Tab-separated table of C-alpha atoms in Angstrom:
chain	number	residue	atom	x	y	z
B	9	UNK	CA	0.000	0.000	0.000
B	10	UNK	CA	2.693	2.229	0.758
B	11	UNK	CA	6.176	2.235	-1.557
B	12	UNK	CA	9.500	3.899	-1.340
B	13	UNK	CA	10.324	5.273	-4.942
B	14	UNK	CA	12.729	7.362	-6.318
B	15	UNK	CA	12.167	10.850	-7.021
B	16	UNK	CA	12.618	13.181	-10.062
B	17	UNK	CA	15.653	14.808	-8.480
B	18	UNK	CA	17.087	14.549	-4.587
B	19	UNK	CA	15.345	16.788	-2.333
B	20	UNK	CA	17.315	19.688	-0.346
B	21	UNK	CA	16.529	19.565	3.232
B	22	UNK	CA	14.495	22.632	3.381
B	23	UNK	CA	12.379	20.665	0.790
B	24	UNK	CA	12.116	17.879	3.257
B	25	UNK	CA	10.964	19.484	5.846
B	26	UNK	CA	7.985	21.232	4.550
B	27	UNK	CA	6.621	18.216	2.691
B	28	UNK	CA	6.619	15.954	5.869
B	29	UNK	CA	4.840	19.302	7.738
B	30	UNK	CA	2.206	18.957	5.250
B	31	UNK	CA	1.331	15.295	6.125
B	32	UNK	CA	1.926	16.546	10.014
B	33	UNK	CA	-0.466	19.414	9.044
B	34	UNK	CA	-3.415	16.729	9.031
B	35	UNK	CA	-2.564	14.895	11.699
B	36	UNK	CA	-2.668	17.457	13.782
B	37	UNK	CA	-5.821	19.032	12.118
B	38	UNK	CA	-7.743	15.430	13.496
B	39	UNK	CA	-7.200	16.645	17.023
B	40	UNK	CA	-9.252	20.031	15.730
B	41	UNK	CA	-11.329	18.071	13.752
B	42	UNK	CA	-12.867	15.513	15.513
B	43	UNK	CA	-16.257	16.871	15.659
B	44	UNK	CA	-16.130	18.441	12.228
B	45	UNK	CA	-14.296	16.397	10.013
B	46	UNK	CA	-13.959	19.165	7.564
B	47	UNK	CA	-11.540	20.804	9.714
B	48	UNK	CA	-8.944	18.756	8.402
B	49	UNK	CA	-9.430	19.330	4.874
B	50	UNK	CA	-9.252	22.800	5.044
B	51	UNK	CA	-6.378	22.648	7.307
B	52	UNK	CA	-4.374	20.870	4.660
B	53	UNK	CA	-5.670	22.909	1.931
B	54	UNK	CA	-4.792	26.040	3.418
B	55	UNK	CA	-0.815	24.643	3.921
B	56	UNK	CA	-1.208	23.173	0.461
B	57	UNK	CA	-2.104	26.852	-1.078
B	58	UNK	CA	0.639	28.067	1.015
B	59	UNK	CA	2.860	25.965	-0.579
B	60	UNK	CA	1.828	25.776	-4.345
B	61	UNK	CA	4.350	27.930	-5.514
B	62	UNK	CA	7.087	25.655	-3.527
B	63	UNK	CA	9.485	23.185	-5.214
B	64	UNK	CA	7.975	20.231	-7.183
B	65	UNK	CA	8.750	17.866	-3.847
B	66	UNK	CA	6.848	20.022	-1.505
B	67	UNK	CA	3.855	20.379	-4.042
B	68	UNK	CA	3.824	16.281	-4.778
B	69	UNK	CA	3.603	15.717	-0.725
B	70	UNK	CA	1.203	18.542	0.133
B	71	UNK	CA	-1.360	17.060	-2.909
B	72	UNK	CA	-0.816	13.409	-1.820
B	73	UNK	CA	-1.733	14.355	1.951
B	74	UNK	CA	-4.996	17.114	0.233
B	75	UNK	CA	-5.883	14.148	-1.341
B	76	UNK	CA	-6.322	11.596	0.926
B	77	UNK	CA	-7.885	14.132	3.369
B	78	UNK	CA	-10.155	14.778	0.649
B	79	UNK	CA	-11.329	11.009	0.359
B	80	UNK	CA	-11.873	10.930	4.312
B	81	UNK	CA	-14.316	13.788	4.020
B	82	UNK	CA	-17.648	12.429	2.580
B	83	UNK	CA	-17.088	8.912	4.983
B	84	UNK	CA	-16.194	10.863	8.168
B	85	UNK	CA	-19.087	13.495	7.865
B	86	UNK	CA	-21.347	10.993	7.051
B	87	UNK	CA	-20.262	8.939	9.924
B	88	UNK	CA	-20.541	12.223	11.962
B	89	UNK	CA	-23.808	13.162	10.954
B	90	UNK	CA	-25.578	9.791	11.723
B	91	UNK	CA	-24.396	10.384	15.012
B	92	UNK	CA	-26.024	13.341	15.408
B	93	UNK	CA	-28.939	12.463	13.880
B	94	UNK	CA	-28.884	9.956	16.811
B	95	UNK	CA	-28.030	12.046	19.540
B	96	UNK	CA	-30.631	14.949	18.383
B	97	UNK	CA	-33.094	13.060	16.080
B	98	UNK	CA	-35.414	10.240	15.730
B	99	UNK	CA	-32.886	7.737	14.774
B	100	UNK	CA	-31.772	4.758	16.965
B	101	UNK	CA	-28.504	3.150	17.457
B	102	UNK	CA	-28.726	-0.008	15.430
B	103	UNK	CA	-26.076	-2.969	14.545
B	104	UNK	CA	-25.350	-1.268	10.843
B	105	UNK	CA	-24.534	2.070	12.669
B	106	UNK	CA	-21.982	0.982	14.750
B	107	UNK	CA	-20.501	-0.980	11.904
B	108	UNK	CA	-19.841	2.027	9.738
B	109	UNK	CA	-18.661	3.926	12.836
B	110	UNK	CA	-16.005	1.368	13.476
B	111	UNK	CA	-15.175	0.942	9.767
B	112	UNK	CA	-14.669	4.527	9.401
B	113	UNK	CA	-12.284	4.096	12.592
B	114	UNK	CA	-10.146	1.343	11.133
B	115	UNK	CA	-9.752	3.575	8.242
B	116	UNK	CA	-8.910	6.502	9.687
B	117	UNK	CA	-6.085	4.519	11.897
B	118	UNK	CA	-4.736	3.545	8.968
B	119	UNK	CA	-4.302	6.947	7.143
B	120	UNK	CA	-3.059	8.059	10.142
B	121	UNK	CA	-0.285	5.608	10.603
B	122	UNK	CA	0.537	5.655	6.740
B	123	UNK	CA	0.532	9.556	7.421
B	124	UNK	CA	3.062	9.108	10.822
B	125	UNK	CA	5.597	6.635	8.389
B	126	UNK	CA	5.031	9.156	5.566
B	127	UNK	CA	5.878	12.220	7.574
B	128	UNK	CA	9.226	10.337	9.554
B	129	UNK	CA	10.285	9.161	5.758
B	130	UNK	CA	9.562	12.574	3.887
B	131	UNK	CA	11.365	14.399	6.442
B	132	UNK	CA	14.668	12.363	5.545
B	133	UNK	CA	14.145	12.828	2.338
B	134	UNK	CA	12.876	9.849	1.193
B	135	UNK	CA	9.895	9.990	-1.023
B	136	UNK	CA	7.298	7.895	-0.140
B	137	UNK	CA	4.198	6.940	-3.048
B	138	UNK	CA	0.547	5.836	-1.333
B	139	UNK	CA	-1.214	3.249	-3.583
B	140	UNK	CA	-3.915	4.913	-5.133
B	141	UNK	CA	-3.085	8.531	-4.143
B	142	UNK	CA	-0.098	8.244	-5.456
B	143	UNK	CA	-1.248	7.957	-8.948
B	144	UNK	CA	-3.851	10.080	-8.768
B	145	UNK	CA	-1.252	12.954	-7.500
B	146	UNK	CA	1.338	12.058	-10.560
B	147	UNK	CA	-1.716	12.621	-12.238
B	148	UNK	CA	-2.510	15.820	-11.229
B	149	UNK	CA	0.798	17.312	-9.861
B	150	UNK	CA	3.129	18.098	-12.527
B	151	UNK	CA	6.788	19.254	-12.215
V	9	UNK	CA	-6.019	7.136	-15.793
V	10	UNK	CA	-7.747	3.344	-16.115
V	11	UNK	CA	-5.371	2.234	-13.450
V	12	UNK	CA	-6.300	5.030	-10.994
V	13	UNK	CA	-9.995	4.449	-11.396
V	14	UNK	CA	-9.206	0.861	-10.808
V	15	UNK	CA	-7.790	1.887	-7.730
V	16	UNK	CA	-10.665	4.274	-6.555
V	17	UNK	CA	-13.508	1.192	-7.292
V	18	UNK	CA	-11.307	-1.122	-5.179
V	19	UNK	CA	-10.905	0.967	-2.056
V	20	UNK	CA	-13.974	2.078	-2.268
V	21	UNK	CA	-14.653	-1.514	-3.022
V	22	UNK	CA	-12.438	-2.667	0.000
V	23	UNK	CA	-14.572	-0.014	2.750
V	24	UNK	CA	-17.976	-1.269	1.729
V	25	UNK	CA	-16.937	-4.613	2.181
V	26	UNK	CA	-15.443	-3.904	5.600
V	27	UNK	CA	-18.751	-2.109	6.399
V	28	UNK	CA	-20.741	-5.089	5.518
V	29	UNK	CA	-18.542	-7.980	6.982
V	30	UNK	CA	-18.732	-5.498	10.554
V	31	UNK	CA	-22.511	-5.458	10.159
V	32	UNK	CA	-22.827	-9.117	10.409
V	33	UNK	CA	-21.782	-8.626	14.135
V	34	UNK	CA	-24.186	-8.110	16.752
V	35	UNK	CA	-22.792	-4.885	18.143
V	36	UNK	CA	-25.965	-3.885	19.759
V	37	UNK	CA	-25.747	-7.134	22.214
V	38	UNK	CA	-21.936	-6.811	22.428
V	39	UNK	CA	-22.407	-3.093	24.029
V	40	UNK	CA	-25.209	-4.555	26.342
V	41	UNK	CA	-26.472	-1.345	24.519
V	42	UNK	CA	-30.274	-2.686	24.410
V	43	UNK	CA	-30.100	-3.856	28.457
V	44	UNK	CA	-28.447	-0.818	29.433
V	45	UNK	CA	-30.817	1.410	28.003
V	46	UNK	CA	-33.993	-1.451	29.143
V	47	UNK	CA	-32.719	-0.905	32.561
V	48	UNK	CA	-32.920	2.960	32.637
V	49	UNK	CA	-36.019	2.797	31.074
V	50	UNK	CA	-37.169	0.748	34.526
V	51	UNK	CA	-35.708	2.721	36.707
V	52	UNK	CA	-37.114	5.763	34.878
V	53	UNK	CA	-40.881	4.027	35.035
V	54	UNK	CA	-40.460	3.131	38.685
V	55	UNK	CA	-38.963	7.336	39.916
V	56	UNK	CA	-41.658	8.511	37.262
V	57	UNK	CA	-44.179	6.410	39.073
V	58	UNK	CA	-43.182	7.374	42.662
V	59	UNK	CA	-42.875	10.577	42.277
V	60	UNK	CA	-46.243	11.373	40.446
V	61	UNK	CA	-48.561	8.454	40.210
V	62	UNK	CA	-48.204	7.783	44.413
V	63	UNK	CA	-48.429	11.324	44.259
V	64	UNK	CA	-51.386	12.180	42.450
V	65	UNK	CA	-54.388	10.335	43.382
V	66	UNK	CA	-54.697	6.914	41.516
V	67	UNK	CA	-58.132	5.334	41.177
V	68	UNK	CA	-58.637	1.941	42.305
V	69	UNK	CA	-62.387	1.212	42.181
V	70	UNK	CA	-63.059	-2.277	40.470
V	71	UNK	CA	-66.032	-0.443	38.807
V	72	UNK	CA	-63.456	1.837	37.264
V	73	UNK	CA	-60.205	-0.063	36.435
V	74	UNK	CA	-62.437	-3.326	35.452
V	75	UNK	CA	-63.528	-2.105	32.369
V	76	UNK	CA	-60.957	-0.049	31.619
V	77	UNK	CA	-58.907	-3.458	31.862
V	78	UNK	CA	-61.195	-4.830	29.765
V	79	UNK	CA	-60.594	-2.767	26.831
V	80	UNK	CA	-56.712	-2.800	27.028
V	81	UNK	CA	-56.532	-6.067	27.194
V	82	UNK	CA	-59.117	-6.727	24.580
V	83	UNK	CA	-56.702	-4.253	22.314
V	84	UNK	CA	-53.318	-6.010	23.504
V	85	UNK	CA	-54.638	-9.414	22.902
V	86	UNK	CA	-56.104	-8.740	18.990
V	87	UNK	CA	-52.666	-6.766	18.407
V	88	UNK	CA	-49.986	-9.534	20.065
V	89	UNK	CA	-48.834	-6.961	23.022
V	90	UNK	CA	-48.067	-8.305	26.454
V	91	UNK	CA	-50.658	-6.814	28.395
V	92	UNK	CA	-48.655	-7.890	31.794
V	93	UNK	CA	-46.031	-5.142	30.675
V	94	UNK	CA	-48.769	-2.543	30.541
V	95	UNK	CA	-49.577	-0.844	33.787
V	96	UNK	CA	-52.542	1.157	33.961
V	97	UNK	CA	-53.240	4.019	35.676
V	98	UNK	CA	-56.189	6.236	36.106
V	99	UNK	CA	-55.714	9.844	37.868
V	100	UNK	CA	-58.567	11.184	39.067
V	101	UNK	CA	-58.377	15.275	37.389
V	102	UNK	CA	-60.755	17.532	35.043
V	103	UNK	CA	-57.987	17.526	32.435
V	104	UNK	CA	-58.985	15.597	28.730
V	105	UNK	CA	-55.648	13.936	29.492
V	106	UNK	CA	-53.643	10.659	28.676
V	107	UNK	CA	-49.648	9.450	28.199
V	108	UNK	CA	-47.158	6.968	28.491
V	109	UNK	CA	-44.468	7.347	30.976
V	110	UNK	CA	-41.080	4.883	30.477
V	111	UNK	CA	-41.061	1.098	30.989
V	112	UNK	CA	-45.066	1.345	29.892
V	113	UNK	CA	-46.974	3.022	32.044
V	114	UNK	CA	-49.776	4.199	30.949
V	115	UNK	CA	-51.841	7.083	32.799
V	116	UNK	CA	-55.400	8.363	31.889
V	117	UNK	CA	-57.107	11.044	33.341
V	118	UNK	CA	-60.878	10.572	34.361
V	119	UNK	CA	-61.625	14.148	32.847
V	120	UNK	CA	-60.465	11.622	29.351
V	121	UNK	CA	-63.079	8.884	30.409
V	122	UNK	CA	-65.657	11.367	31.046
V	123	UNK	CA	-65.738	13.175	28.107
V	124	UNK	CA	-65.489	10.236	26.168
V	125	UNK	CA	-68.771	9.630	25.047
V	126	UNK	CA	-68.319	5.700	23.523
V	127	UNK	CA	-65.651	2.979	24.540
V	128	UNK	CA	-64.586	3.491	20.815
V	129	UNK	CA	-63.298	6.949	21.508
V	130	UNK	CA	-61.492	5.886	24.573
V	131	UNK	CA	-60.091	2.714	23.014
V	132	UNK	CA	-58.644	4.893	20.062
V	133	UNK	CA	-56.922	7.423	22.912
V	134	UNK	CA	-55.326	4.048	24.517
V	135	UNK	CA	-54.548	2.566	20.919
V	136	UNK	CA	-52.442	5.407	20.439
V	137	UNK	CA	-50.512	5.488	23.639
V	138	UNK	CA	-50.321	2.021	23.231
V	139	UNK	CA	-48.493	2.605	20.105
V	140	UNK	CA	-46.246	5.216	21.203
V	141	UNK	CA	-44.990	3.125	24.010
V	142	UNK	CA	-44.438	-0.164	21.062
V	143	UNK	CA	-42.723	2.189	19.092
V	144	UNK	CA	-40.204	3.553	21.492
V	145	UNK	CA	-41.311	6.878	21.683
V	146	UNK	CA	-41.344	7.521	25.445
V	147	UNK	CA	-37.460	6.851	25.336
V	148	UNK	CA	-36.864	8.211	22.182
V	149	UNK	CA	-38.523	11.646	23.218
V	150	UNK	CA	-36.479	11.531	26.295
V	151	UNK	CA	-33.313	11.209	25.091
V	152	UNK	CA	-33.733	13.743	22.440
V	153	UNK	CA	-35.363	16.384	24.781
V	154	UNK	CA	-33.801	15.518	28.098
V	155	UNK	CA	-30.619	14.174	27.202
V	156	UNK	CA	-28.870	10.931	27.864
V	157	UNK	CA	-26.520	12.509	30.452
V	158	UNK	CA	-29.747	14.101	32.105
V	159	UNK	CA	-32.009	10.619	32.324
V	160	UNK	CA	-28.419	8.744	33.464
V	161	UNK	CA	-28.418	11.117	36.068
V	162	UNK	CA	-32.148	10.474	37.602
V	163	UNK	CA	-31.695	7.137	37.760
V	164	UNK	CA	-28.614	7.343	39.568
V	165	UNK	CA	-30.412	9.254	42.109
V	166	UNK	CA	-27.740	12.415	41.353
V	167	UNK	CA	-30.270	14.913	39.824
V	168	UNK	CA	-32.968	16.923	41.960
V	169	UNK	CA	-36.787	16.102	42.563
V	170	UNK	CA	-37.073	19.607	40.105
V	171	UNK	CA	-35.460	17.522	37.229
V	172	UNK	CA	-38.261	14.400	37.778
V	173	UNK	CA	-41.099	16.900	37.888
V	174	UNK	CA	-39.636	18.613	34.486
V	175	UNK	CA	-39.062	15.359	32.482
V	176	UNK	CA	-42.885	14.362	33.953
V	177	UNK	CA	-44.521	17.358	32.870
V	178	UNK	CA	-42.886	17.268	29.396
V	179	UNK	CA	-44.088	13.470	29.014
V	180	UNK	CA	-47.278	14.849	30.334
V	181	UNK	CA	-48.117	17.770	28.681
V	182	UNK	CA	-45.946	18.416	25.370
V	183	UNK	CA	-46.618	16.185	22.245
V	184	UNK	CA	-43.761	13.862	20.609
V	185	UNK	CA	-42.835	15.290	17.165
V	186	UNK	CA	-44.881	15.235	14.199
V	187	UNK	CA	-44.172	12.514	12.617
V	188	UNK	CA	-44.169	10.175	15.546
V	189	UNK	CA	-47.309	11.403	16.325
V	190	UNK	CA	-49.006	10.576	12.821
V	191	UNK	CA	-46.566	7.299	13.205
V	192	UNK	CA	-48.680	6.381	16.745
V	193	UNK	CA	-52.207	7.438	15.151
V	194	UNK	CA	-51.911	5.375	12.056
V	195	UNK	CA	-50.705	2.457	14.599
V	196	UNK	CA	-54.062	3.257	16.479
V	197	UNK	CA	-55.978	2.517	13.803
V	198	UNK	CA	-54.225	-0.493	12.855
V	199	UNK	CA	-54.762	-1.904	16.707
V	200	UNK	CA	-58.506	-0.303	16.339
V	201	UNK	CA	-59.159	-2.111	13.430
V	202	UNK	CA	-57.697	-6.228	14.439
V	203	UNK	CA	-59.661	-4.950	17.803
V	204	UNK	CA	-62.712	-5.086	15.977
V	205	UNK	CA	-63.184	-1.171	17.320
V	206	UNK	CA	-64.545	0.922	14.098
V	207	UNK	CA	-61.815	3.667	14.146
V	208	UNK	CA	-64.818	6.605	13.311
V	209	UNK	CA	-65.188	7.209	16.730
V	210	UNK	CA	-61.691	7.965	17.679
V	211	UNK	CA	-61.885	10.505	14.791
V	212	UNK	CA	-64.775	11.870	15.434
V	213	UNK	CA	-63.418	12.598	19.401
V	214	UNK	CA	-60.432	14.428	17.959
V	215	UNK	CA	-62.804	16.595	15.530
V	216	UNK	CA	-65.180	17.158	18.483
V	217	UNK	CA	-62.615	17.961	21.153
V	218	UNK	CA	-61.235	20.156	17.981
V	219	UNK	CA	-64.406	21.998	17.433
V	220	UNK	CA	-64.311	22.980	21.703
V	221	UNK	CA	-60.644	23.686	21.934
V	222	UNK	CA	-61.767	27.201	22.570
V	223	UNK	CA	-63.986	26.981	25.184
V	224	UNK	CA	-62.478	24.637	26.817
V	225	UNK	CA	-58.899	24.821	26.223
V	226	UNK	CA	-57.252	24.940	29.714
V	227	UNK	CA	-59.038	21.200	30.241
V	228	UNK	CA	-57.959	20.031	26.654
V	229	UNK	CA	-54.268	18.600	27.209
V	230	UNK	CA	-54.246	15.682	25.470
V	231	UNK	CA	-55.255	18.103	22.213
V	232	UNK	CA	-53.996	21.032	22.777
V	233	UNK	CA	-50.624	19.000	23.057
V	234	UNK	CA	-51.289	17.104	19.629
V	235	UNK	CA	-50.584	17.907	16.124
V	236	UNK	CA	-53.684	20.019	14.641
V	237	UNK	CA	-56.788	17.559	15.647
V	238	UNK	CA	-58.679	18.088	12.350
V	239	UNK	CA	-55.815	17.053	10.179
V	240	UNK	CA	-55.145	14.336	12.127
V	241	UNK	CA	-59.046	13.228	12.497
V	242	UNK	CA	-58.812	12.794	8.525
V	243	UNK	CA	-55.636	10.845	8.018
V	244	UNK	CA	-57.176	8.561	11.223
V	245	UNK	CA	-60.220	8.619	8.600
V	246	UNK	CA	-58.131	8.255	5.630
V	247	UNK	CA	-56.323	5.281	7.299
V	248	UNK	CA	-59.298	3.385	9.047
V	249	UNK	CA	-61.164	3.131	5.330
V	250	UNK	CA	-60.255	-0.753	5.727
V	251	UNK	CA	-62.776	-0.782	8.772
V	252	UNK	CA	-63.140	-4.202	10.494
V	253	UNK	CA	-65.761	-6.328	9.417
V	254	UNK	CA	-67.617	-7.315	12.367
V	255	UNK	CA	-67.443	-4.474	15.016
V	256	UNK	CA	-68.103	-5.947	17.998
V	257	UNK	CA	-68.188	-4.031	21.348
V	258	UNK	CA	-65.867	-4.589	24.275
V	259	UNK	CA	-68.458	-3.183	27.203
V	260	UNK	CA	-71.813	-3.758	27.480
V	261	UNK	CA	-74.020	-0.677	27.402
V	262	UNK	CA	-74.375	-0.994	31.014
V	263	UNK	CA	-70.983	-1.636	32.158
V	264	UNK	CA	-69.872	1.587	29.765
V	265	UNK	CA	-73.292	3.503	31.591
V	266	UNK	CA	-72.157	2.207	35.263
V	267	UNK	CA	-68.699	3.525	34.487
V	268	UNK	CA	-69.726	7.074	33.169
V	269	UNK	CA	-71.802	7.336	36.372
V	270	UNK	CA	-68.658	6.540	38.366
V	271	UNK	CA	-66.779	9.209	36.328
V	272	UNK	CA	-69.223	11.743	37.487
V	273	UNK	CA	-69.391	10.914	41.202
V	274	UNK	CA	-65.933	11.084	41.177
């Protein structure tokens, strides 16, 4: 799921650093956005704007960690408005709800540990390719 | 591109699978989630009926409760409800009055029996606390206007006699939401009609109490807490169309006469 390629060119360390912030940029954003799962999203987007005029190595890791945040956003909000339609509304806790809740949750612990490795390797330099969002961010990000 | 749509169908592929495989688990008897929550509804029934039914003052003439049993259990029996979880009370008070409180108590008013003019009328009012209490809605109203934290808190014994008269009086005297309340009166019908009770009645109560809400008003709880009584009078109407075949009553005249009487005495 997670691969250690070679880049176009060998990232300075200045380079390094702000690509593994972005990845630490939505890690942290979780903390904040917990409730609101949108949080996170625009917390990455914001340091991703911030740094879309940086070097090609910095734009490639802020898109890869904007996209996956982007993926997490329709399952977490949905997840987080069922429960509020439980808490406020007519609906009941029921064996499919609590399913989806702890689907979501395996999900999420796994971006966020692919996110951890991903910020530790990026910050050496080492550039790191997710399956899926990788290709989709070749795709999009161009040098 | 092919490869990274490829990739999109399988995760998404890979989380609806997950979500279905976790669904096959009984998570609702893993969290005891379903005996927590009958407990609390006990102990709720048992403060609830404490605090106001011991209170208030209870009827317990035969002549009264008797028929009165009569018809619930005639309407639990043609429907498939336990009738030994259904605890009837009837509070002597002018209010047009009647509700469910938690763990199925069920509380009329004898200012309800008296201005009921048939057994039909008053079976329809009891058909459709009936259904609210088969369909949840005591807790469900709780929860959503109390809070969970609030209701774990009276039956701990850590909130105030204040609180219990509160959640009371909201159970009491403020309707459940719209939809649960057509939800309970298309339920009445349905119990009305497998009682062999002709559901008419219990519409024609709603459009009568309707037409008096006026004068009356201060007396009219059980209305004036309802959804607009006309509307709901037709949909009852609209509903009961597949009347039962054979209407056969639960009371004789005399026992429903004898129990009027009563009423007024009282």
């Amino acid at each position: 799921m997670i691969s250690v390629k070679r880049f176009n060119y060998e990232p300075a360390e200045h380079e390094a650093e702000k690509a593994s912030n972005s990845y630490l940029m939505s890690l942290i954003a979780i903390i904040a956005g917990l409730p609101l799962p949108i949080i996170n999203l625009i917390a990455t987007l914001i340091f991703y704007l911030s740094n879309r005029k940086g070097t090609f190595f910095v734009r490639w890791h802020c898109m890869q960690a904007l996209l996956s945040q982007f993926s997490f956003l329709p399952i977490n909000s949905y997840g987080f408005w069922w429960t509020m339609s439980i808490i406020f509304g007519p609906e009941s806790v029921s064996n499919n709800f609590f399913s989806y809740i702890i689907a979501i949750l395996i999900f999420n612990i796994l971006e966020s540990i692919a996110t951890i490795y991903t910020a530790i390797k990026t910050r050496k330099g080492i550039h790191v390719e997710w399956w899926f969002y990788g290709s989709l961010t070749h795709f999009i990000c161009k040098p | 591109m092919k490869k990274i749509f490829f990739q999109a169908s399988l995760i998404i592929a890979l989380f609806l699978v997950t979500w279905f495989a976790l669904s096959k688990v009984d998570w609702i008897a893993i969290f005891y989630i379903e005996q927590v929550s009958k407990t609390m509804e006990e102990k709720l029934g048992d403060l609830f009926e404490d605090f106001f039914i011991k209170s208030g003052k209870e009827i317990q003439h035969k002549e009264v409760t008797l028929p009165l049993d009569s018809i619930l259990s005639k309407i639990c029996v043609s429907n498939g409800i336990d009738q030994s979880q259904v605890k009837l009370h009837i509070i002597e008070s002018d209010e047009i009055n009647a509700f469910a409180l938690p763990n199925k108590h069920l509380i009329l008013y004898s200012g309800l029996i008296s201005a009921s003019e048939n057994e039909a009328e008053l079976s329809g009012v009891i058909s459709h606390e009936l259904a609210h209490m088969e369909m949840n809605h005591v807790m469900k109203k709780l929860i959503k206007e109390v809070g969970l934290t609030v209701l774990i808190s009276i039956t701990t014994g850590n909130s105030g006699s204040e609180i219990i008269k509160e959640t009371i009086k909201l159970l009491s005297s403020s309707a459940y939401d719209r939809n649960l309340e057509k939800e309970a009166d298309i339920k009445a019908v349905e119990y009305l009609i497998k009682s062999n009770i002709d559901p008419e009645p219990f519409a024609n109560f709603l459009n009568k109490v309707a037409d008096s809400e006026s004068q009356v008003e201060k007396h009219l709880s059980w209305i004036n807490t309802h959804p607009a009584s006309k509307e709901r009078a037709e949909y009852i109407i609209e509903h009961g169309s597949g009347k039962p075949k054979k209407i056969q009553p639960i009371l004789t005249k005399e026992t429903w006469d004898r129990l009027k009487e009563n009423m007024k005495e009282m």
